Amino acid sequence: MSMRGNFTEPLRRFDCPVHGIQRIISGKYKLRILWDLQHGPRRYGQIRKKLLTGIPGTKAVTPRVLSGELKKLVSIGLLKRTDRGVLPKSVEYKLAPLGESLIPVISVMHKWGIKHLVRESTLRKLGLLPQHEQ
């Protein structure tokens, strides 16, 4: 089992913490990858498949884009990449302690999004709003 590719660069320091966080999590999929990994490690294909669920009309994430997002999250120390060294090749990603420390922050954003951004029909499907009486 190899931990190849887990060389972390030190987090850059910024004058404005909000700007710093924005720079770290900017990208099309970084927040969703971190959020999806909160329940345990996933392989590349599982991460890719999860990114396609729940958003109608979403195009498939390209392998190049997903690989780039994962590499960046590993390089800044938010994820750990483990190469299982078996055939067929099996690579697993999981939250590093630094990435785990972001989950409560993303959770607050998730709750805000449910309150202000999610369609009522979706909230009903999820059982978060009562069904209309007929």
mmCIF file of N, CA and C in Angstrom:
data_model
loop_
_atom_site.group_PDB
_atom_site.id
_atom_site.type_symbol
_atom_site.label_atom_id
_atom_site.label_comp_id
_atom_site.label_asym_id
_atom_site.label_seq_id
_atom_site.Cartn_x
_atom_site.Cartn_y
_atom_site.Cartn_z
ATOM 1 N N MET A 1 0.851 -1.169 0.000
ATOM 2 C CA MET A 1 0.000 0.000 0.000
ATOM 3 C C MET A 1 0.893 1.227 0.000
ATOM 4 N N SER A 2 0.644 2.108 -0.940
ATOM 5 C CA SER A 2 1.480 3.285 -1.119
ATOM 6 C C SER A 2 0.683 4.550 -0.834
ATOM 7 N N MET A 3 1.362 5.526 -0.272
ATOM 8 C CA MET A 3 0.723 6.816 -0.017
ATOM 9 C C MET A 3 1.239 7.844 -1.024
ATOM 10 N N ARG A 4 1.698 7.377 -2.178
ATOM 11 C CA ARG A 4 2.235 8.242 -3.217
ATOM 12 C C ARG A 4 1.288 9.400 -3.488
ATOM 13 N N GLY A 5 1.837 10.579 -3.659
ATOM 14 C CA GLY A 5 1.012 11.731 -3.996
ATOM 15 C C GLY A 5 0.439 12.452 -2.783
ATOM 16 N N ASN A 6 0.881 12.117 -1.591
ATOM 17 C CA ASN A 6 0.363 12.781 -0.402
ATOM 18 C C ASN A 6 1.337 13.815 0.133
ATOM 19 N N PHE A 7 2.103 14.423 -0.740
ATOM 20 C CA PHE A 7 3.013 15.471 -0.323
ATOM 21 C C PHE A 7 2.206 16.748 -0.204
ATOM 22 N N THR A 8 2.152 17.315 0.987
ATOM 23 C CA THR A 8 1.328 18.507 1.160
ATOM 24 C C THR A 8 2.191 19.754 1.108
ATOM 25 N N GLU A 9 1.641 20.745 0.473
ATOM 26 C CA GLU A 9 2.278 22.054 0.490
ATOM 27 C C GLU A 9 1.687 22.793 1.672
ATOM 28 N N PRO A 10 2.471 23.618 2.334
ATOM 29 C CA PRO A 10 1.897 24.346 3.464
ATOM 30 C C PRO A 10 0.781 25.267 2.983
ATOM 31 N N LEU A 11 -0.223 25.401 3.812
ATOM 32 C CA LEU A 11 -1.312 26.300 3.459
ATOM 33 C C LEU A 11 -0.762 27.721 3.381
ATOM 34 N N ARG A 12 -1.117 28.388 2.322
ATOM 35 C CA ARG A 12 -0.715 29.781 2.160
ATOM 36 C C ARG A 12 -1.416 30.634 3.196
ATOM 37 N N ARG A 13 -0.783 31.655 3.634
ATOM 38 C CA ARG A 13 -1.386 32.591 4.590
ATOM 39 C C ARG A 13 -1.906 33.803 3.840
ATOM 40 N N PHE A 14 -3.028 34.323 4.283
ATOM 41 C CA PHE A 14 -3.686 35.445 3.632
ATOM 42 C C PHE A 14 -3.953 36.545 4.652
ATOM 43 N N ASP A 15 -4.114 37.759 4.175
ATOM 44 C CA ASP A 15 -4.477 38.862 5.064
ATOM 45 C C ASP A 15 -5.948 38.783 5.450
ATOM 46 N N CYS A 16 -6.774 38.249 4.551
ATOM 47 C CA CYS A 16 -8.211 38.136 4.793
ATOM 48 C C CYS A 16 -8.575 36.646 4.860
ATOM 49 N N PRO A 17 -9.094 36.166 5.995
ATOM 50 C CA PRO A 17 -9.407 34.742 6.112
ATOM 51 C C PRO A 17 -10.496 34.282 5.139
ATOM 52 N N VAL A 18 -11.470 35.129 4.837
ATOM 53 C CA VAL A 18 -12.525 34.740 3.902
ATOM 54 C C VAL A 18 -11.937 34.544 2.507
ATOM 55 N N HIS A 19 -11.037 35.433 2.116
ATOM 56 C CA HIS A 19 -10.362 35.293 0.825
ATOM 57 C C HIS A 19 -9.557 33.992 0.797
ATOM 58 N N GLY A 20 -8.880 33.679 1.886
ATOM 59 C CA GLY A 20 -8.091 32.451 1.960
ATOM 60 C C GLY A 20 -8.955 31.207 1.804
ATOM 61 N N ILE A 21 -10.079 31.173 2.502
ATOM 62 C CA ILE A 21 -10.986 30.024 2.397
ATOM 63 C C ILE A 21 -11.529 29.922 0.976
ATOM 64 N N GLN A 22 -11.894 31.065 0.407
ATOM 65 C CA GLN A 22 -12.401 31.065 -0.957
ATOM 66 C C GLN A 22 -11.372 30.488 -1.925
ATOM 67 N N ARG A 23 -10.113 30.839 -1.760
ATOM 68 C CA ARG A 23 -9.054 30.320 -2.638
ATOM 69 C C ARG A 23 -8.874 28.820 -2.468
ATOM 70 N N ILE A 24 -8.974 28.333 -1.240
ATOM 71 C CA ILE A 24 -8.775 26.903 -0.976
ATOM 72 C C ILE A 24 -9.908 26.063 -1.548
ATOM 73 N N ILE A 25 -11.142 26.509 -1.404
ATOM 74 C CA ILE A 25 -12.282 25.683 -1.819
ATOM 75 C C ILE A 25 -12.836 26.079 -3.185
ATOM 76 N N SER A 26 -12.193 27.045 -3.853
ATOM 77 C CA SER A 26 -12.695 27.419 -5.167
ATOM 78 C C SER A 26 -12.504 26.257 -6.130
ATOM 79 N N GLY A 27 -13.381 26.165 -7.057
ATOM 80 C CA GLY A 27 -13.375 25.061 -8.009
ATOM 81 C C GLY A 27 -14.765 24.479 -8.067
ATOM 82 N N LYS A 28 -15.041 23.817 -9.150
ATOM 83 C CA LYS A 28 -16.399 23.364 -9.402
ATOM 84 C C LYS A 28 -16.859 22.268 -8.448
ATOM 85 N N TYR A 29 -15.952 21.449 -7.946
ATOM 86 C CA TYR A 29 -16.373 20.262 -7.196
ATOM 87 C C TYR A 29 -15.752 20.100 -5.813
ATOM 88 N N LYS A 30 -14.828 20.946 -5.432
ATOM 89 C CA LYS A 30 -14.088 20.728 -4.182
ATOM 90 C C LYS A 30 -14.990 20.595 -2.956
ATOM 91 N N LEU A 31 -15.921 21.523 -2.791
ATOM 92 C CA LEU A 31 -16.812 21.456 -1.617
ATOM 93 C C LEU A 31 -17.630 20.173 -1.613
ATOM 94 N N ARG A 32 -18.161 19.799 -2.765
ATOM 95 C CA ARG A 32 -18.989 18.590 -2.831
ATOM 96 C C ARG A 32 -18.158 17.339 -2.580
ATOM 97 N N ILE A 33 -16.917 17.309 -3.045
ATOM 98 C CA ILE A 33 -16.040 16.156 -2.780
ATOM 99 C C ILE A 33 -15.808 16.044 -1.272
ATOM 100 N N LEU A 34 -15.448 17.142 -0.639
ATOM 101 C CA LEU A 34 -15.213 17.119 0.808
ATOM 102 C C LEU A 34 -16.465 16.665 1.547
ATOM 103 N N TRP A 35 -17.624 17.208 1.180
ATOM 104 C CA TRP A 35 -18.891 16.865 1.830
ATOM 105 C C TRP A 35 -19.204 15.381 1.644
ATOM 106 N N ASP A 36 -19.004 14.868 0.442
ATOM 107 C CA ASP A 36 -19.320 13.460 0.155
ATOM 108 C C ASP A 36 -18.376 12.493 0.868
ATOM 109 N N LEU A 37 -17.182 12.926 1.207
ATOM 110 C CA LEU A 37 -16.227 12.035 1.872
ATOM 111 C C LEU A 37 -16.360 12.039 3.398
ATOM 112 N N GLN A 38 -17.303 12.803 3.931
ATOM 113 C CA GLN A 38 -17.445 12.879 5.379
ATOM 114 C C GLN A 38 -17.839 11.535 5.999
ATOM 115 N N HIS A 39 -18.434 10.641 5.224
ATOM 116 C CA HIS A 39 -18.882 9.353 5.764
ATOM 117 C C HIS A 39 -17.900 8.229 5.513
ATOM 118 N N GLY A 40 -16.722 8.550 5.021
ATOM 119 C CA GLY A 40 -15.704 7.523 4.845
ATOM 120 C C GLY A 40 -15.037 7.583 3.484
ATOM 121 N N PRO A 41 -13.997 6.766 3.324
ATOM 122 C CA PRO A 41 -13.211 6.784 2.085
ATOM 123 C C PRO A 41 -14.030 6.320 0.883
ATOM 124 N N ARG A 42 -13.624 6.814 -0.273
ATOM 125 C CA ARG A 42 -14.264 6.432 -1.535
ATOM 126 C C ARG A 42 -13.189 6.272 -2.607
ATOM 127 N N ARG A 43 -13.498 5.408 -3.562
ATOM 128 C CA ARG A 43 -12.634 5.273 -4.732
ATOM 129 C C ARG A 43 -13.014 6.347 -5.756
ATOM 130 N N TYR A 44 -12.135 6.564 -6.696
ATOM 131 C CA TYR A 44 -12.318 7.591 -7.732
ATOM 132 C C TYR A 44 -13.685 7.451 -8.409
ATOM 133 N N GLY A 45 -14.029 6.252 -8.857
ATOM 134 C CA GLY A 45 -15.296 6.034 -9.556
ATOM 135 C C GLY A 45 -16.499 6.327 -8.683
ATOM 136 N N GLN A 46 -16.402 6.022 -7.402
ATOM 137 C CA GLN A 46 -17.499 6.313 -6.476
ATOM 138 C C GLN A 46 -17.673 7.819 -6.306
ATOM 139 N N ILE A 47 -16.569 8.533 -6.240
ATOM 140 C CA ILE A 47 -16.625 9.991 -6.112
ATOM 141 C C ILE A 47 -17.264 10.581 -7.367
ATOM 142 N N ARG A 48 -16.828 10.115 -8.518
ATOM 143 C CA ARG A 48 -17.355 10.629 -9.795
ATOM 144 C C ARG A 48 -18.852 10.372 -9.904
ATOM 145 N N LYS A 49 -19.278 9.173 -9.548
ATOM 146 C CA LYS A 49 -20.701 8.824 -9.629
ATOM 147 C C LYS A 49 -21.531 9.685 -8.672
ATOM 148 N N LYS A 50 -21.033 9.902 -7.471
ATOM 149 C CA LYS A 50 -21.751 10.699 -6.469
ATOM 150 C C LYS A 50 -21.926 12.144 -6.930
ATOM 151 N N LEU A 51 -20.948 12.665 -7.666
ATOM 152 C CA LEU A 51 -21.033 14.038 -8.145
ATOM 153 C C LEU A 51 -22.159 14.217 -9.167
ATOM 154 N N LEU A 52 -22.637 13.127 -9.750
ATOM 155 C CA LEU A 52 -23.686 13.207 -10.766
ATOM 156 C C LEU A 52 -25.078 13.066 -10.190
ATOM 157 N N THR A 53 -25.187 12.691 -8.913
ATOM 158 C CA THR A 53 -26.510 12.447 -8.347
ATOM 159 C C THR A 53 -27.095 13.715 -7.747
ATOM 160 N N GLY A 54 -28.401 13.837 -7.866
ATOM 161 C CA GLY A 54 -29.108 14.919 -7.195
ATOM 162 C C GLY A 54 -29.201 16.224 -7.940
ATOM 163 N N ILE A 55 -28.576 16.327 -9.099
ATOM 164 C CA ILE A 55 -28.641 17.576 -9.838
ATOM 165 C C ILE A 55 -29.079 17.267 -11.266
ATOM 166 N N PRO A 56 -30.380 17.423 -11.545
ATOM 167 C CA PRO A 56 -30.878 17.152 -12.889
ATOM 168 C C PRO A 56 -30.170 18.011 -13.933
ATOM 169 N N GLY A 57 -29.859 17.412 -15.061
ATOM 170 C CA GLY A 57 -29.233 18.149 -16.152
ATOM 171 C C GLY A 57 -27.734 18.334 -15.997
ATOM 172 N N THR A 58 -27.150 17.761 -14.939
ATOM 173 C CA THR A 58 -25.715 17.893 -14.734
ATOM 174 C C THR A 58 -24.966 17.018 -15.734
ATOM 175 N N LYS A 59 -23.984 17.600 -16.376
ATOM 176 C CA LYS A 59 -23.137 16.830 -17.276
ATOM 177 C C LYS A 59 -22.117 16.066 -16.440
ATOM 178 N N ALA A 60 -21.650 14.965 -16.989
ATOM 179 C CA ALA A 60 -20.640 14.169 -16.293
ATOM 180 C C ALA A 60 -19.371 14.994 -16.102
ATOM 181 N N VAL A 61 -18.791 14.873 -14.930
ATOM 182 C CA VAL A 61 -17.522 15.543 -14.672
ATOM 183 C C VAL A 61 -16.451 14.830 -15.498
ATOM 184 N N THR A 62 -15.621 15.597 -16.161
ATOM 185 C CA THR A 62 -14.587 14.968 -16.976
ATOM 186 C C THR A 62 -13.497 14.408 -16.067
ATOM 187 N N PRO A 63 -12.879 13.305 -16.482
ATOM 188 C CA PRO A 63 -11.801 12.733 -15.667
ATOM 189 C C PRO A 63 -10.681 13.730 -15.382
ATOM 190 N N ARG A 64 -10.352 14.565 -16.371
ATOM 191 C CA ARG A 64 -9.272 15.546 -16.179
ATOM 192 C C ARG A 64 -9.626 16.537 -15.077
ATOM 193 N N VAL A 65 -10.866 17.038 -15.080
ATOM 194 C CA VAL A 65 -11.295 18.010 -14.076
ATOM 195 C C VAL A 65 -11.337 17.364 -12.695
ATOM 196 N N LEU A 66 -11.937 16.179 -12.586
ATOM 197 C CA LEU A 66 -12.021 15.511 -11.286
ATOM 198 C C LEU A 66 -10.637 15.176 -10.755
ATOM 199 N N SER A 67 -9.768 14.661 -11.613
ATOM 200 C CA SER A 67 -8.396 14.348 -11.170
ATOM 201 C C SER A 67 -7.689 15.593 -10.667
ATOM 202 N N GLY A 68 -7.874 16.707 -11.364
ATOM 203 C CA GLY A 68 -7.248 17.963 -10.937
ATOM 204 C C GLY A 68 -7.753 18.422 -9.583
ATOM 205 N N GLU A 69 -9.063 18.323 -9.373
ATOM 206 C CA GLU A 69 -9.651 18.724 -8.084
ATOM 207 C C GLU A 69 -9.109 17.841 -6.959
ATOM 208 N N LEU A 70 -9.074 16.532 -7.203
ATOM 209 C CA LEU A 70 -8.579 15.602 -6.181
ATOM 210 C C LEU A 70 -7.100 15.859 -5.880
ATOM 211 N N LYS A 71 -6.293 16.059 -6.911
ATOM 212 C CA LYS A 71 -4.860 16.325 -6.710
ATOM 213 C C LYS A 71 -4.652 17.590 -5.879
ATOM 214 N N LYS A 72 -5.423 18.625 -6.172
ATOM 215 C CA LYS A 72 -5.275 19.882 -5.420
ATOM 216 C C LYS A 72 -5.672 19.678 -3.961
ATOM 217 N N LEU A 73 -6.780 18.970 -3.713
ATOM 218 C CA LEU A 73 -7.213 18.720 -2.335
ATOM 219 C C LEU A 73 -6.187 17.888 -1.570
ATOM 220 N N VAL A 74 -5.529 16.962 -2.259
ATOM 221 C CA VAL A 74 -4.466 16.169 -1.626
ATOM 222 C C VAL A 74 -3.250 17.048 -1.357
ATOM 223 N N SER A 75 -2.880 17.869 -2.344
ATOM 224 C CA SER A 75 -1.648 18.658 -2.204
ATOM 225 C C SER A 75 -1.730 19.689 -1.086
ATOM 226 N N ILE A 76 -2.929 20.212 -0.801
ATOM 227 C CA ILE A 76 -3.032 21.193 0.279
ATOM 228 C C ILE A 76 -3.375 20.541 1.622
ATOM 229 N N GLY A 77 -3.492 19.217 1.626
ATOM 230 C CA GLY A 77 -3.649 18.503 2.886
ATOM 231 C C GLY A 77 -5.078 18.295 3.364
ATOM 232 N N LEU A 78 -6.068 18.510 2.486
ATOM 233 C CA LEU A 78 -7.455 18.284 2.885
ATOM 234 C C LEU A 78 -7.882 16.826 2.699
ATOM 235 N N LEU A 79 -7.248 16.136 1.745
ATOM 236 C CA LEU A 79 -7.533 14.720 1.496
ATOM 237 C C LEU A 79 -6.258 13.909 1.587
ATOM 238 N N LYS A 80 -6.434 12.620 1.849
ATOM 239 C CA LYS A 80 -5.342 11.650 1.765
ATOM 240 C C LYS A 80 -5.673 10.687 0.638
ATOM 241 N N ARG A 81 -4.663 10.368 -0.156
ATOM 242 C CA ARG A 81 -4.814 9.440 -1.278
ATOM 243 C C ARG A 81 -4.034 8.180 -0.944
ATOM 244 N N THR A 82 -4.707 7.040 -1.039
ATOM 245 C CA THR A 82 -4.049 5.763 -0.763
ATOM 246 C C THR A 82 -4.148 4.882 -1.991
ATOM 247 N N ASP A 83 -2.992 4.460 -2.496
ATOM 248 C CA ASP A 83 -2.933 3.528 -3.613
ATOM 249 C C ASP A 83 -2.850 2.130 -3.010
ATOM 250 N N ARG A 84 -3.879 1.330 -3.229
ATOM 251 C CA ARG A 84 -3.949 -0.011 -2.638
ATOM 252 C C ARG A 84 -2.953 -0.985 -3.244
ATOM 253 N N GLY A 85 -2.361 -0.667 -4.383
ATOM 254 C CA GLY A 85 -1.327 -1.505 -4.979
ATOM 255 C C GLY A 85 -1.817 -2.859 -5.456
ATOM 256 N N VAL A 86 -3.079 -2.957 -5.816
ATOM 257 C CA VAL A 86 -3.624 -4.214 -6.320
ATOM 258 C C VAL A 86 -4.074 -4.011 -7.758
ATOM 259 N N LEU A 87 -4.270 -5.122 -8.450
ATOM 260 C CA LEU A 87 -4.808 -5.057 -9.806
ATOM 261 C C LEU A 87 -6.227 -5.584 -9.795
ATOM 262 N N PRO A 88 -7.189 -4.947 -10.413
ATOM 263 C CA PRO A 88 -6.999 -3.669 -11.091
ATOM 264 C C PRO A 88 -6.676 -2.577 -10.085
ATOM 265 N N LYS A 89 -6.050 -1.529 -10.584
ATOM 266 C CA LYS A 89 -5.592 -0.436 -9.734
ATOM 267 C C LYS A 89 -6.740 0.088 -8.862
ATOM 268 N N SER A 90 -6.458 0.283 -7.598
ATOM 269 C CA SER A 90 -7.460 0.771 -6.661
ATOM 270 C C SER A 90 -6.858 1.916 -5.849
ATOM 271 N N VAL A 91 -7.400 3.097 -6.059
ATOM 272 C CA VAL A 91 -6.961 4.283 -5.332
ATOM 273 C C VAL A 91 -8.140 4.769 -4.515
ATOM 274 N N GLU A 92 -7.866 5.108 -3.269
ATOM 275 C CA GLU A 92 -8.917 5.546 -2.357
ATOM 276 C C GLU A 92 -8.584 6.932 -1.828
ATOM 277 N N TYR A 93 -9.611 7.729 -1.651
ATOM 278 C CA TYR A 93 -9.459 9.068 -1.084
ATOM 279 C C TYR A 93 -10.259 9.152 0.204
ATOM 280 N N LYS A 94 -9.691 9.827 1.191
ATOM 281 C CA LYS A 94 -10.414 10.056 2.438
ATOM 282 C C LYS A 94 -10.024 11.426 2.975
ATOM 283 N N LEU A 95 -10.857 11.931 3.870
ATOM 284 C CA LEU A 95 -10.563 13.221 4.479
ATOM 285 C C LEU A 95 -9.338 13.116 5.370
ATOM 286 N N ALA A 96 -8.450 14.077 5.245
ATOM 287 C CA ALA A 96 -7.341 14.232 6.177
ATOM 288 C C ALA A 96 -7.901 15.021 7.374
ATOM 289 N N PRO A 97 -7.196 15.050 8.497
ATOM 290 C CA PRO A 97 -7.695 15.820 9.646
ATOM 291 C C PRO A 97 -8.048 17.274 9.301
ATOM 292 N N LEU A 98 -7.256 17.899 8.453
ATOM 293 C CA LEU A 98 -7.549 19.273 8.045
ATOM 294 C C LEU A 98 -8.871 19.338 7.268
ATOM 295 N N GLY A 99 -9.111 18.352 6.414
ATOM 296 C CA GLY A 99 -10.377 18.287 5.678
ATOM 297 C C GLY A 99 -11.551 18.020 6.603
ATOM 298 N N GLU A 100 -11.342 17.147 7.594
ATOM 299 C CA GLU A 100 -12.407 16.868 8.575
ATOM 300 C C GLU A 100 -12.793 18.131 9.332
ATOM 301 N N SER A 101 -11.814 18.997 9.567
ATOM 302 C CA SER A 101 -12.108 20.230 10.306
ATOM 303 C C SER A 101 -12.984 21.193 9.508
ATOM 304 N N LEU A 102 -13.110 20.985 8.193
ATOM 305 C CA LEU A 102 -13.968 21.831 7.366
ATOM 306 C C LEU A 102 -15.423 21.348 7.323
ATOM 307 N N ILE A 103 -15.680 20.099 7.714
ATOM 308 C CA ILE A 103 -17.032 19.547 7.616
ATOM 309 C C ILE A 103 -18.054 20.364 8.423
ATOM 310 N N PRO A 104 -17.759 20.777 9.654
ATOM 311 C CA PRO A 104 -18.742 21.609 10.362
ATOM 312 C C PRO A 104 -19.040 22.932 9.642
ATOM 313 N N VAL A 105 -18.046 23.492 8.977
ATOM 314 C CA VAL A 105 -18.240 24.733 8.224
ATOM 315 C C VAL A 105 -19.152 24.477 7.031
ATOM 316 N N ILE A 106 -18.885 23.392 6.305
ATOM 317 C CA ILE A 106 -19.712 23.043 5.147
ATOM 318 C C ILE A 106 -21.122 22.693 5.608
ATOM 319 N N SER A 107 -21.249 22.101 6.789
ATOM 320 C CA SER A 107 -22.556 21.745 7.336
ATOM 321 C C SER A 107 -23.417 22.988 7.553
ATOM 322 N N VAL A 108 -22.815 24.053 8.051
ATOM 323 C CA VAL A 108 -23.548 25.312 8.237
ATOM 324 C C VAL A 108 -23.996 25.840 6.877
ATOM 325 N N MET A 109 -23.123 25.753 5.877
ATOM 326 C CA MET A 109 -23.487 26.187 4.526
ATOM 327 C C MET A 109 -24.619 25.311 3.975
ATOM 328 N N HIS A 110 -24.577 24.023 4.245
ATOM 329 C CA HIS A 110 -25.612 23.084 3.816
ATOM 330 C C HIS A 110 -26.963 23.465 4.415
ATOM 331 N N LYS A 111 -26.972 23.735 5.710
ATOM 332 C CA LYS A 111 -28.226 24.124 6.379
ATOM 333 C C LYS A 111 -28.769 25.439 5.820
ATOM 334 N N TRP A 112 -27.889 26.395 5.581
ATOM 335 C CA TRP A 112 -28.313 27.658 4.990
ATOM 336 C C TRP A 112 -28.900 27.418 3.605
ATOM 337 N N GLY A 113 -28.252 26.547 2.815
ATOM 338 C CA GLY A 113 -28.731 26.234 1.478
ATOM 339 C C GLY A 113 -30.101 25.583 1.494
ATOM 340 N N ILE A 114 -30.332 24.679 2.451
ATOM 341 C CA ILE A 114 -31.653 24.054 2.564
ATOM 342 C C ILE A 114 -32.704 25.116 2.863
ATOM 343 N N LYS A 115 -32.372 26.027 3.742
ATOM 344 C CA LYS A 115 -33.333 27.059 4.147
ATOM 345 C C LYS A 115 -33.635 28.053 3.022
ATOM 346 N N HIS A 116 -32.629 28.417 2.231
ATOM 347 C CA HIS A 116 -32.790 29.520 1.295
ATOM 348 C C HIS A 116 -32.719 29.156 -0.186
ATOM 349 N N LEU A 117 -32.178 27.989 -0.537
ATOM 350 C CA LEU A 117 -31.909 27.714 -1.944
ATOM 351 C C LEU A 117 -32.636 26.511 -2.532
ATOM 352 N N VAL A 118 -33.087 25.596 -1.721
ATOM 353 C CA VAL A 118 -33.672 24.361 -2.241
ATOM 354 C C VAL A 118 -35.145 24.586 -2.568
ATOM 355 N N ARG A 119 -35.568 24.074 -3.716
ATOM 356 C CA ARG A 119 -36.967 24.188 -4.146
ATOM 357 C C ARG A 119 -37.892 23.474 -3.170
ATOM 358 N N GLU A 120 -39.100 24.024 -3.007
ATOM 359 C CA GLU A 120 -40.085 23.401 -2.114
ATOM 360 C C GLU A 120 -40.399 21.974 -2.530
ATOM 361 N N SER A 121 -40.510 21.716 -3.830
ATOM 362 C CA SER A 121 -40.821 20.359 -4.300
ATOM 363 C C SER A 121 -39.729 19.376 -3.882
ATOM 364 N N THR A 122 -38.496 19.805 -3.906
ATOM 365 C CA THR A 122 -37.385 18.944 -3.492
ATOM 366 C C THR A 122 -37.440 18.699 -1.989
ATOM 367 N N LEU A 123 -37.737 19.741 -1.218
ATOM 368 C CA LEU A 123 -37.849 19.587 0.231
ATOM 369 C C LEU A 123 -38.963 18.602 0.580
ATOM 370 N N ARG A 124 -40.082 18.641 -0.175
ATOM 371 C CA ARG A 124 -41.171 17.680 0.067
ATOM 372 C C ARG A 124 -40.712 16.253 -0.232
ATOM 373 N N LYS A 125 -40.015 16.087 -1.354
ATOM 374 C CA LYS A 125 -39.508 14.748 -1.719
ATOM 375 C C LYS A 125 -38.589 14.203 -0.634
ATOM 376 N N LEU A 126 -37.808 15.072 -0.035
ATOM 377 C CA LEU A 126 -36.865 14.668 1.010
ATOM 378 C C LEU A 126 -37.535 14.514 2.377
ATOM 379 N N GLY A 127 -38.834 14.861 2.433
ATOM 380 C CA GLY A 127 -39.563 14.750 3.694
ATOM 381 C C GLY A 127 -39.277 15.888 4.662
ATOM 382 N N LEU A 128 -38.752 16.991 4.153
ATOM 383 C CA LEU A 128 -38.435 18.132 5.009
ATOM 384 C C LEU A 128 -39.567 19.149 5.078
ATOM 385 N N LEU A 129 -40.601 18.963 4.255
ATOM 386 C CA LEU A 129 -41.809 19.785 4.279
ATOM 387 C C LEU A 129 -42.999 18.838 4.186
ATOM 388 N N PRO A 130 -44.114 19.202 4.829
ATOM 389 C CA PRO A 130 -45.301 18.340 4.697
ATOM 390 C C PRO A 130 -45.836 18.359 3.266
ATOM 391 N N GLN A 131 -46.403 17.247 2.827
ATOM 392 C CA GLN A 131 -47.039 17.162 1.507
ATOM 393 C C GLN A 131 -48.304 18.014 1.516
ATOM 394 N N HIS A 132 -48.642 18.589 0.371
ATOM 395 C CA HIS A 132 -49.903 19.343 0.256
ATOM 396 C C HIS A 132 -51.074 18.405 0.428
ATOM 397 N N GLU A 133 -52.055 18.844 1.174
ATOM 398 C CA GLU A 133 -53.266 18.039 1.307
ATOM 399 C C GLU A 133 -54.112 18.200 0.058
ATOM 400 N N GLN A 134 -54.712 17.111 -0.373
ATOM 401 C CA GLN A 134 -55.523 17.172 -1.594
ATOM 402 C C GLN A 134 -56.963 16.977 -1.290
#
